[in-house]
XYZ file of C-alpha atoms in Angstrom:
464
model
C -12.163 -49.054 5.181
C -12.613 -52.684 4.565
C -9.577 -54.934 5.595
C -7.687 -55.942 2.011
C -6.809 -60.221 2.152
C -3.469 -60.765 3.872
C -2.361 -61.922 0.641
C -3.050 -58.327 -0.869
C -1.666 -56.748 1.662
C 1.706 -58.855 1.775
C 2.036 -57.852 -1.921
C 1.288 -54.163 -1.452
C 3.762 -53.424 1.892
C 6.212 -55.198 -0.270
C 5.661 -52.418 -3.083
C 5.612 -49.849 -0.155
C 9.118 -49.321 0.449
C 9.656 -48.945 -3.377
C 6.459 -46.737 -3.655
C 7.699 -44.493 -0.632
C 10.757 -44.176 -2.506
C 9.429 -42.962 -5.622
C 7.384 -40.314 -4.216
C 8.692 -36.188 -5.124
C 6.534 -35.019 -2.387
C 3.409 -35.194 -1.114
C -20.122 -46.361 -22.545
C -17.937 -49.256 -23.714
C -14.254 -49.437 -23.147
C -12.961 -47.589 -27.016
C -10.626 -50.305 -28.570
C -8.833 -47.634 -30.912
C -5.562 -46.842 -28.605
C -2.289 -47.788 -29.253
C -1.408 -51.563 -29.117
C 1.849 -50.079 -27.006
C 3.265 -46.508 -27.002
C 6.675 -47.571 -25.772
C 8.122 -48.370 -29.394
C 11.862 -48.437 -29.249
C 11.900 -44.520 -29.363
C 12.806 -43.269 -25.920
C 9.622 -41.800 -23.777
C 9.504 -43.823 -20.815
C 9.888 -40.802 -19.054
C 11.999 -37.894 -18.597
C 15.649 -38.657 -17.888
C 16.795 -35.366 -16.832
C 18.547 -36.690 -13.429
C 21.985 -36.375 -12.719
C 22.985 -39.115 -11.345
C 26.687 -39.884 -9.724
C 28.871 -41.090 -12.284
C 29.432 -44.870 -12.142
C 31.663 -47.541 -14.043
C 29.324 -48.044 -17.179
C 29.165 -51.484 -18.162
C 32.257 -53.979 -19.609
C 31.694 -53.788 -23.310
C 31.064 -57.436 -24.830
C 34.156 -58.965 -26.358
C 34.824 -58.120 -29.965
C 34.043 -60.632 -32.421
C 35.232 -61.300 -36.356
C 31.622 -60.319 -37.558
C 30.916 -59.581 -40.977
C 28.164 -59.133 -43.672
C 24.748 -56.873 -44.071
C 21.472 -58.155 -42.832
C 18.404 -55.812 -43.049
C 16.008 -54.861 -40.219
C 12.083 -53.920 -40.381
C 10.673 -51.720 -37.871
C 7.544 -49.407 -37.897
C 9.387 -46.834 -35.720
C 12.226 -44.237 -37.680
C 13.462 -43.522 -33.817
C 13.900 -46.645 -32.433
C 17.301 -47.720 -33.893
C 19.613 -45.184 -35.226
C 22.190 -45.387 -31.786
C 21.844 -48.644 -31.463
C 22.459 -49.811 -35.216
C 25.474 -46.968 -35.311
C 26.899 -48.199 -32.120
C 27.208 -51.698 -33.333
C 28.444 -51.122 -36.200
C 31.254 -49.398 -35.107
C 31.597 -52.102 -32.379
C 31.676 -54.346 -35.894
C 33.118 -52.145 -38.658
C 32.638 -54.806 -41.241
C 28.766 -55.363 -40.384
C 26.215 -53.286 -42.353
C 23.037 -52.989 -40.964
C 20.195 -51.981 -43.065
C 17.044 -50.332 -41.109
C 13.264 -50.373 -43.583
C 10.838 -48.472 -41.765
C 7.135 -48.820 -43.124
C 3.652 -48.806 -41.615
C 2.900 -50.819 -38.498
C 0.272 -52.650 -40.445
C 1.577 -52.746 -43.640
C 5.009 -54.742 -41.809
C 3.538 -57.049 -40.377
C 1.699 -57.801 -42.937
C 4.497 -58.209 -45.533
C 6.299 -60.320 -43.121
C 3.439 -62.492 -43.057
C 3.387 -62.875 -46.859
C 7.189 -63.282 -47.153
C 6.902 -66.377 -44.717
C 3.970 -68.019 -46.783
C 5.881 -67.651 -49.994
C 8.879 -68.202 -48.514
C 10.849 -65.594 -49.832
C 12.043 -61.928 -49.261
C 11.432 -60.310 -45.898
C 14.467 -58.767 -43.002
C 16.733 -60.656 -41.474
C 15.606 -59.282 -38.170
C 11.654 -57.970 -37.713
C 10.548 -55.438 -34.836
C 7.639 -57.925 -33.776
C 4.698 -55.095 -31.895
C 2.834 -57.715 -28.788
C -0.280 -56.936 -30.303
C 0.240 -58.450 -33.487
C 2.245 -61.736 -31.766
C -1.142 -63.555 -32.087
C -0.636 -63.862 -35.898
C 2.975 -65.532 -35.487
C 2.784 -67.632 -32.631
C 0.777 -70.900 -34.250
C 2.844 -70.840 -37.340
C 6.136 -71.795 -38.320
C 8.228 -68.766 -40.006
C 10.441 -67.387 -36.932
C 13.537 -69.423 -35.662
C 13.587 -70.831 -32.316
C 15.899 -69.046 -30.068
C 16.142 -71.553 -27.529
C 18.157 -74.196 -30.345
C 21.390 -74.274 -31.881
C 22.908 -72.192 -32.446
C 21.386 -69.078 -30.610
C 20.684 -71.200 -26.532
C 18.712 -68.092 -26.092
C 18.008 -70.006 -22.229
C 21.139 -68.906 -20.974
C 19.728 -65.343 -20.632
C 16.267 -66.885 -18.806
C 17.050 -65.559 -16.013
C 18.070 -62.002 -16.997
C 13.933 -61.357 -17.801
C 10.570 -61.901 -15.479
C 8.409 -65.057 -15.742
C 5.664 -63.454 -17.918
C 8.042 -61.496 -20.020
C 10.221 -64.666 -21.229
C 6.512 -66.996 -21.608
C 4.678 -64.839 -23.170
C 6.914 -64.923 -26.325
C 6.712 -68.479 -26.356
C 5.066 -70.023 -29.740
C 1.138 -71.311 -28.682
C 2.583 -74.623 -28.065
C 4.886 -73.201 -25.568
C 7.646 -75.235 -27.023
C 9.370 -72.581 -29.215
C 11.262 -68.530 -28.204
C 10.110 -66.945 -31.291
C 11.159 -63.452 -30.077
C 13.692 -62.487 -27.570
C 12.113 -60.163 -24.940
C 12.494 -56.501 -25.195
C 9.988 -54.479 -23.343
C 7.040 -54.962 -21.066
C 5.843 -51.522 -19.430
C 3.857 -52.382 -16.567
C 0.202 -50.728 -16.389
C 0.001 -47.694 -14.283
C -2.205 -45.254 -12.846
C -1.507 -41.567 -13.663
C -3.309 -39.182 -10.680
C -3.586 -35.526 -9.981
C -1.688 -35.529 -6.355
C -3.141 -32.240 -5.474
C -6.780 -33.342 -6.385
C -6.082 -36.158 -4.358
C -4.722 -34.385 -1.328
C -7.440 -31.425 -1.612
C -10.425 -34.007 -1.211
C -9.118 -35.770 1.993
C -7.957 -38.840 0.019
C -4.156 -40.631 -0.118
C -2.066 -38.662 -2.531
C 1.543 -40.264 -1.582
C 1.890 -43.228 -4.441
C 2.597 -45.823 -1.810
C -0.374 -45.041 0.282
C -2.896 -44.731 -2.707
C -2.322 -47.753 -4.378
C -3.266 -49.406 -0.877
C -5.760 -47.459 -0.412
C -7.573 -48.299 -3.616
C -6.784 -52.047 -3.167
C -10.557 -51.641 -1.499
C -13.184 -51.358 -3.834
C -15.145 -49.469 -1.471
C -12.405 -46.915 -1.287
C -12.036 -46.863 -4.953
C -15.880 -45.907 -5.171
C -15.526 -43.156 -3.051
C -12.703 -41.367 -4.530
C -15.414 -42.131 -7.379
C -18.265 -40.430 -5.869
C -16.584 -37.661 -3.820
C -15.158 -36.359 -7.288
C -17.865 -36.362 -9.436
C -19.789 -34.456 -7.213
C -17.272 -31.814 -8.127
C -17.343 -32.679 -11.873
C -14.064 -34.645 -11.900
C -13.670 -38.550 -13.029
C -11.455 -41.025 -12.532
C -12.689 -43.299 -15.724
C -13.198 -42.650 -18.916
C -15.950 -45.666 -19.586
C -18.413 -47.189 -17.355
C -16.644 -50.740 -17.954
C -13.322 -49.281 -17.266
C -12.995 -51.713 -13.655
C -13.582 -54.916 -15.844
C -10.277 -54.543 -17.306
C -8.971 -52.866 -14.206
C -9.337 -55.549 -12.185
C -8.059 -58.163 -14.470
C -5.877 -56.630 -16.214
C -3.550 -59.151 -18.476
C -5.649 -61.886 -17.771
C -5.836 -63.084 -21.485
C -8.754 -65.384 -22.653
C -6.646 -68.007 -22.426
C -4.072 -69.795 -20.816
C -0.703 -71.842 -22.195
C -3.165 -75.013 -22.066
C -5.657 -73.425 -23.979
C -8.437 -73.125 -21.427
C -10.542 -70.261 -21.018
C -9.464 -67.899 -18.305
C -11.977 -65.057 -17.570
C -15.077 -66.401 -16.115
C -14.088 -65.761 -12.481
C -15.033 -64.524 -9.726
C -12.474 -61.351 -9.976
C -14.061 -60.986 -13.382
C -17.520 -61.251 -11.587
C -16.595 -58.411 -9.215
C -15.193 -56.139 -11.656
C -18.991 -56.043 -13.809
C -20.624 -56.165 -10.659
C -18.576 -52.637 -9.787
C -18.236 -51.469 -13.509
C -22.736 -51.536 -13.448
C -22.916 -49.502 -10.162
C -20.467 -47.010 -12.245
C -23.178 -46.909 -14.782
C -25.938 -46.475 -12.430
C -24.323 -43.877 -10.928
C -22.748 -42.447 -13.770
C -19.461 -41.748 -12.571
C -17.427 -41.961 -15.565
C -16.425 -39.151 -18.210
C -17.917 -41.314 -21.303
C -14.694 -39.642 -23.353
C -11.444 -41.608 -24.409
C -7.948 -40.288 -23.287
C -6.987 -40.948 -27.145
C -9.876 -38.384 -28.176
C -9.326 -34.506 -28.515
C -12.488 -34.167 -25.708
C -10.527 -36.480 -23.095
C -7.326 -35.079 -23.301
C -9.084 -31.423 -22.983
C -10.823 -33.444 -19.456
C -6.728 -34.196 -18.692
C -6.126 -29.932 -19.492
C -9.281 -28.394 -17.277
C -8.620 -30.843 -14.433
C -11.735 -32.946 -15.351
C -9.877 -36.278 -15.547
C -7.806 -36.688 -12.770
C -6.395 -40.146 -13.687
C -5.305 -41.660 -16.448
C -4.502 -45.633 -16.829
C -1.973 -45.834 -18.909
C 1.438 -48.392 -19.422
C 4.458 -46.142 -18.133
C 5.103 -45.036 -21.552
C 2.454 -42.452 -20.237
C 4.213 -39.955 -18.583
C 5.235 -37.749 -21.700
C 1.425 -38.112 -22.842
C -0.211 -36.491 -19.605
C 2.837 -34.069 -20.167
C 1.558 -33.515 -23.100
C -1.923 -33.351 -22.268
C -2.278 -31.551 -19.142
C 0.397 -28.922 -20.304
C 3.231 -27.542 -18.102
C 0.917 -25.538 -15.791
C -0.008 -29.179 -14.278
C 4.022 -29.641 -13.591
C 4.622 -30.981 -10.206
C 0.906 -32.225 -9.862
C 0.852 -35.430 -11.509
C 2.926 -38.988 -9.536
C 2.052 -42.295 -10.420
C 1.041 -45.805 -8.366
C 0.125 -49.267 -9.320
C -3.213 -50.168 -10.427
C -6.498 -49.949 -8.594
C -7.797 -53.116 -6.768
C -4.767 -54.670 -6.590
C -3.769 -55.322 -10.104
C -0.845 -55.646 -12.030
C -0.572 -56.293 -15.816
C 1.684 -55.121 -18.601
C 0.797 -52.555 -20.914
C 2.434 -52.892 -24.240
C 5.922 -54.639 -25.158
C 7.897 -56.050 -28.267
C 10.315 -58.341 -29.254
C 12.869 -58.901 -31.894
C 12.256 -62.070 -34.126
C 15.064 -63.942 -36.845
C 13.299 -65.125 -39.447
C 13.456 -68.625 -40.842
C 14.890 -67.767 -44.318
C 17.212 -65.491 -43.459
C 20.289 -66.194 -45.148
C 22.618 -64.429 -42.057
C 21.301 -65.633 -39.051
C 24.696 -65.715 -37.167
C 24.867 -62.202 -37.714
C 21.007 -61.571 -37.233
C 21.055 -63.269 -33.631
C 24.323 -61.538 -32.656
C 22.611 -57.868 -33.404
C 19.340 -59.307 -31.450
C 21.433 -60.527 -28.322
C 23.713 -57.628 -28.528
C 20.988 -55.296 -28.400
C 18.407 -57.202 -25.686
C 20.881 -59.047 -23.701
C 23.699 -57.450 -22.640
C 24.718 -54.668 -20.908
C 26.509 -52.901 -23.516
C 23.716 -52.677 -25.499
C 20.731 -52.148 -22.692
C 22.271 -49.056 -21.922
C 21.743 -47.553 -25.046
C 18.200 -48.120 -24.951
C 18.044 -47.138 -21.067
C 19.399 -44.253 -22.002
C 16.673 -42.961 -24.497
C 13.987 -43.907 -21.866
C 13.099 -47.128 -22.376
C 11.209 -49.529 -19.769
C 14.177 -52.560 -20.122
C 12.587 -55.896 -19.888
C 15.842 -57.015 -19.213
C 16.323 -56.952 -15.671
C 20.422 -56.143 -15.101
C 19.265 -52.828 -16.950
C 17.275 -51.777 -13.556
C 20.399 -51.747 -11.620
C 22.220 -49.029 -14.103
C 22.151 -45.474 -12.282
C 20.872 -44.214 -15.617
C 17.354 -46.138 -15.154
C 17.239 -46.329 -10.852
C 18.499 -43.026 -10.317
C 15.910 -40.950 -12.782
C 13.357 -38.540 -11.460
C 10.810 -36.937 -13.715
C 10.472 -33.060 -12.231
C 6.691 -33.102 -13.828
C 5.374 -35.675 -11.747
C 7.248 -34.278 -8.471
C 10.695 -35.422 -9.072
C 8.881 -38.987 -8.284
C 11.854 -41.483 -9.002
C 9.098 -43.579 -11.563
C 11.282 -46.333 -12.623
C 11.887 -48.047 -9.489
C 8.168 -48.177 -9.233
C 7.621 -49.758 -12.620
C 9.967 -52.377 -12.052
C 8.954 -52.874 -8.856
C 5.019 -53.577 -10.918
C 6.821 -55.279 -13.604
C 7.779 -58.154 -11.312
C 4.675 -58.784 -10.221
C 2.719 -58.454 -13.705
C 0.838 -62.324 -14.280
C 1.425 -64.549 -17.108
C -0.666 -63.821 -20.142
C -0.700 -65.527 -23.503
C -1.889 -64.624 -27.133
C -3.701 -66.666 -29.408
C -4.467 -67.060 -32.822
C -8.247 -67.856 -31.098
C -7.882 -64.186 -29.870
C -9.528 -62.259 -32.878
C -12.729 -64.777 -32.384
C -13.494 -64.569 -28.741
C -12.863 -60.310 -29.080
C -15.601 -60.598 -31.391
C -17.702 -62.051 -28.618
C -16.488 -60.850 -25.401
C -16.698 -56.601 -26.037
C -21.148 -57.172 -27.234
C -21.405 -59.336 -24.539
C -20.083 -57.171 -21.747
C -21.858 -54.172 -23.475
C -25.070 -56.525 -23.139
C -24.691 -56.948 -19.488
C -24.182 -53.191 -18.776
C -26.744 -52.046 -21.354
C -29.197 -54.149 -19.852
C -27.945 -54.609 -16.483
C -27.479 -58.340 -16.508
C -26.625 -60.997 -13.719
C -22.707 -60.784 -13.737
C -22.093 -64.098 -13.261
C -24.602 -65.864 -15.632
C -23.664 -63.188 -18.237
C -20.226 -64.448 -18.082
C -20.736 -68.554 -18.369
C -22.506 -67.272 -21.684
C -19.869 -65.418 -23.019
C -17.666 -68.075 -22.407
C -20.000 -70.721 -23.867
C -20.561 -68.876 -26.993
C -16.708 -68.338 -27.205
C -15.836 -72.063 -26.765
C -18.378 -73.087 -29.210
C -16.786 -70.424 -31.300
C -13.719 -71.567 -31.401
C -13.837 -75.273 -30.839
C -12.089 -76.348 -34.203
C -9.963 -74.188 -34.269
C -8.780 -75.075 -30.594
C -8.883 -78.565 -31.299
C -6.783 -77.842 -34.358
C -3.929 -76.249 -32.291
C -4.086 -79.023 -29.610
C -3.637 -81.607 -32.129
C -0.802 -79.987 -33.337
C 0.891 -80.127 -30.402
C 1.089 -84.113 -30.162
């Protein structure tokens, strides 16, 4: 096996311990899944430990709050405890929860900021549709008067807190909720039965290595079993939550990492070692059933989906690890905005804090399985102390927070939608037509800056 950089391997025997710990035992990449499956509604992963019981934490001090501010949220599970439970905190507070469409919210929010009128008090704000609020004004600031969101900085990682900044990175438009860290999902006795790593800790090193990633690869498919579903898969692998562009603007993936992940996603092709299906499609979760997919990449919402998928005869083969090749990104996330013309923001804010930033209210959410971004939550024996019994009574959650720490800075922009429309033909190109990686790449990025130069201009003007 080829020696990882010291760096790497500082990074992964860090993760080790945690890893160890966790353990129970020993085509073009399709664009339609879900922008994140970890929606406020529990399903983080099964919670069916028992830990020892522990002080649960102080409740926050009771305040003289009163008045009715309305919510919008795309998910009917995500609030019901925690709306009830402040409420009775606050028995003078009314808090009224509209559910609609993911699409159809966002979009009315949108038109209730241009026209300045109607829309919640408080909006469930989904990370993949940030990109259309972060250039405009519409959502209050959270880090002025009268909210000093910065107090609670330090409560959330680096690339949680930034990447809810507005473009100009001045403004918090959205206090931090969730961030599920990406994850790899693996058959441990596939693993173990072909001579490769199957203990979490050892496997993520172990696929650190390219070379080592190839083989499990190769060895497989000789036996009719992948470990992609798309012969680009390692582009976004290996970068994963590097966003096109940084806080500054300036394009980000024309690198050598990105070089390295084509270079390995055309031998894939060549080779054909991927399943050419979609986990989100009825043929790839039937490869998850029969034991013809034996991972799945997935944000760590994605242990009640293989659950799901692979069916209760798989129990007790499934764990989990960090990425391949050394990654870490984030897979998903939300936040909860105010907006501008709300006419109760006092109230709005204190139901946003209560709920994101403080104990009290954390532990609700930890208990219906959520991934907290909010980093006191990871100490609670309700999220450090859970084992899920289908992947091996693996203790998961120290392992995703353990990832979450470590997941890079990435940042949406309204320039997004435009260099998508560029970047997915031009990778296709390369593979259909087997391309030099690295020139292919300076051309996608020219044609994306000449794409977007007014517009980019536009936004760094606005910023002076």
């Amino acid at each position: 096996m080829r020696k990882t950089s010291i760096f790497l391997f500082v990074l992964l025997f860090a993760l080790s311990a945690v890893l160890s710990a966790c353990s129970g035992g020993s085509g073009t990449t399709p664009t339609n899944a879900p922008a994140n499956n970890n929606t406020g509604g529990g399903e983080q992963g099964s919670n069916n430990s028992e830990p020892e019981p522990e002080p649960e934490p102080e409740p926050e001090p009771v305040k003289d709050l009163k008045g009715e501010i309305e919510l919008w949220s795309f998910n009917p599970d995500s609030f019901p405890e925690s709306v009830e439970a402040f409420q009775n905190k606050y028995p003078n507070v009314k808090i009224n929860v509209v559910v609609m469409n993911i699409v159809e919210m966002h979009e009315k929010v949108l038109t209730a900021i241009a026209t300045g009128s109607g829309g919640p008090d408080v909006l469930f704000l989904e990370g993949g549709y940030f990109r259309q609020f972060n250039a405009i004004e519409g959502l209050e600031d959270l880090l002025q008067e009268p909210y000093n969101a910065g107090q609670y900085q330090e409560h959330f990682t680096d690339a949680n807190w930034n990447r809810w900044m507005s473009v100009d990175g001045k403004r918090l438009i959205g206090m931090p909720w969730d961030m599920p860290p990406a994850v790899t999902y693996y058959r441990q006795d596939i693993m173990e039965e072909n001579g490769f790593p199957s203990d979490p800790a050892e496997l993520m090193q172990y696929m650190a290595d390219p070379d080592n990633f190839m083989n499990i690869a190769r060895t497989l498919k000789n036996k009719d079993i992948y470990i992609l579903e798309w012969r680009d898969q390692p582009v976004s692998l290996m970068n994963n939550g590097i966003s096109f562009f940084d806080k500054d603007l300036n394009y980000r993936r024309n690198t050598d990492s990105f070089v390295k992940g084509l270079d390995i996603s055309k031998q894939i092709a060549q080779e054909e070692l991927y399943l050419r299906q979609s986990i989100w499609s009825e043929e790839g979760q039937q490869a998850v059933k029969n034991g013809k997919l034996a991972f799945v990449f997935a944000g760590s919402w994605g242990a009640p989906l293989v659950q799901e998928w692979a069916g209760e005869e798989q129990s007790g083969k499934w764990r989990v690890t960090g990425l391949p090749f050394g990654s870490y990104g984030g897979n998903g996330g939300s936040v909860l905005s105010i907006l501008s013309q709300s006419k109760n923001k006092e109230l709005a804010w204190e139901f946003v804090k209560w709920n994101l930033a403080t104990d009290e209210g954390q532990l609700i959410w930890t208990k219906k399985g959520m991934m907290p971004g909010y980093k006191p939550a990871w100490e609670f024996p309700e999220f450090k102390n859970v084992k899920n019994p289908y992947l091996g009574n693996q203790n998961t959650n120290q392992l995703y927070a353990a990832l979450l720490d470590k997941v890079p800075p990435s940042f949406a922009t309204p320039l997004d939608p435009i260099a998508d429309e560029i970047w997915g033909p031009g990778i296709a190109d390369v593979m259909e037509k087997n391309l030099d990686s690295q020139a292919a790449l300076q051309k996608i990025e020219d044609d994306i800056m000449a794409a977007v130069a007014v517009e980019r201009q536009k936004l760094l003007d606005a910023r002076n």
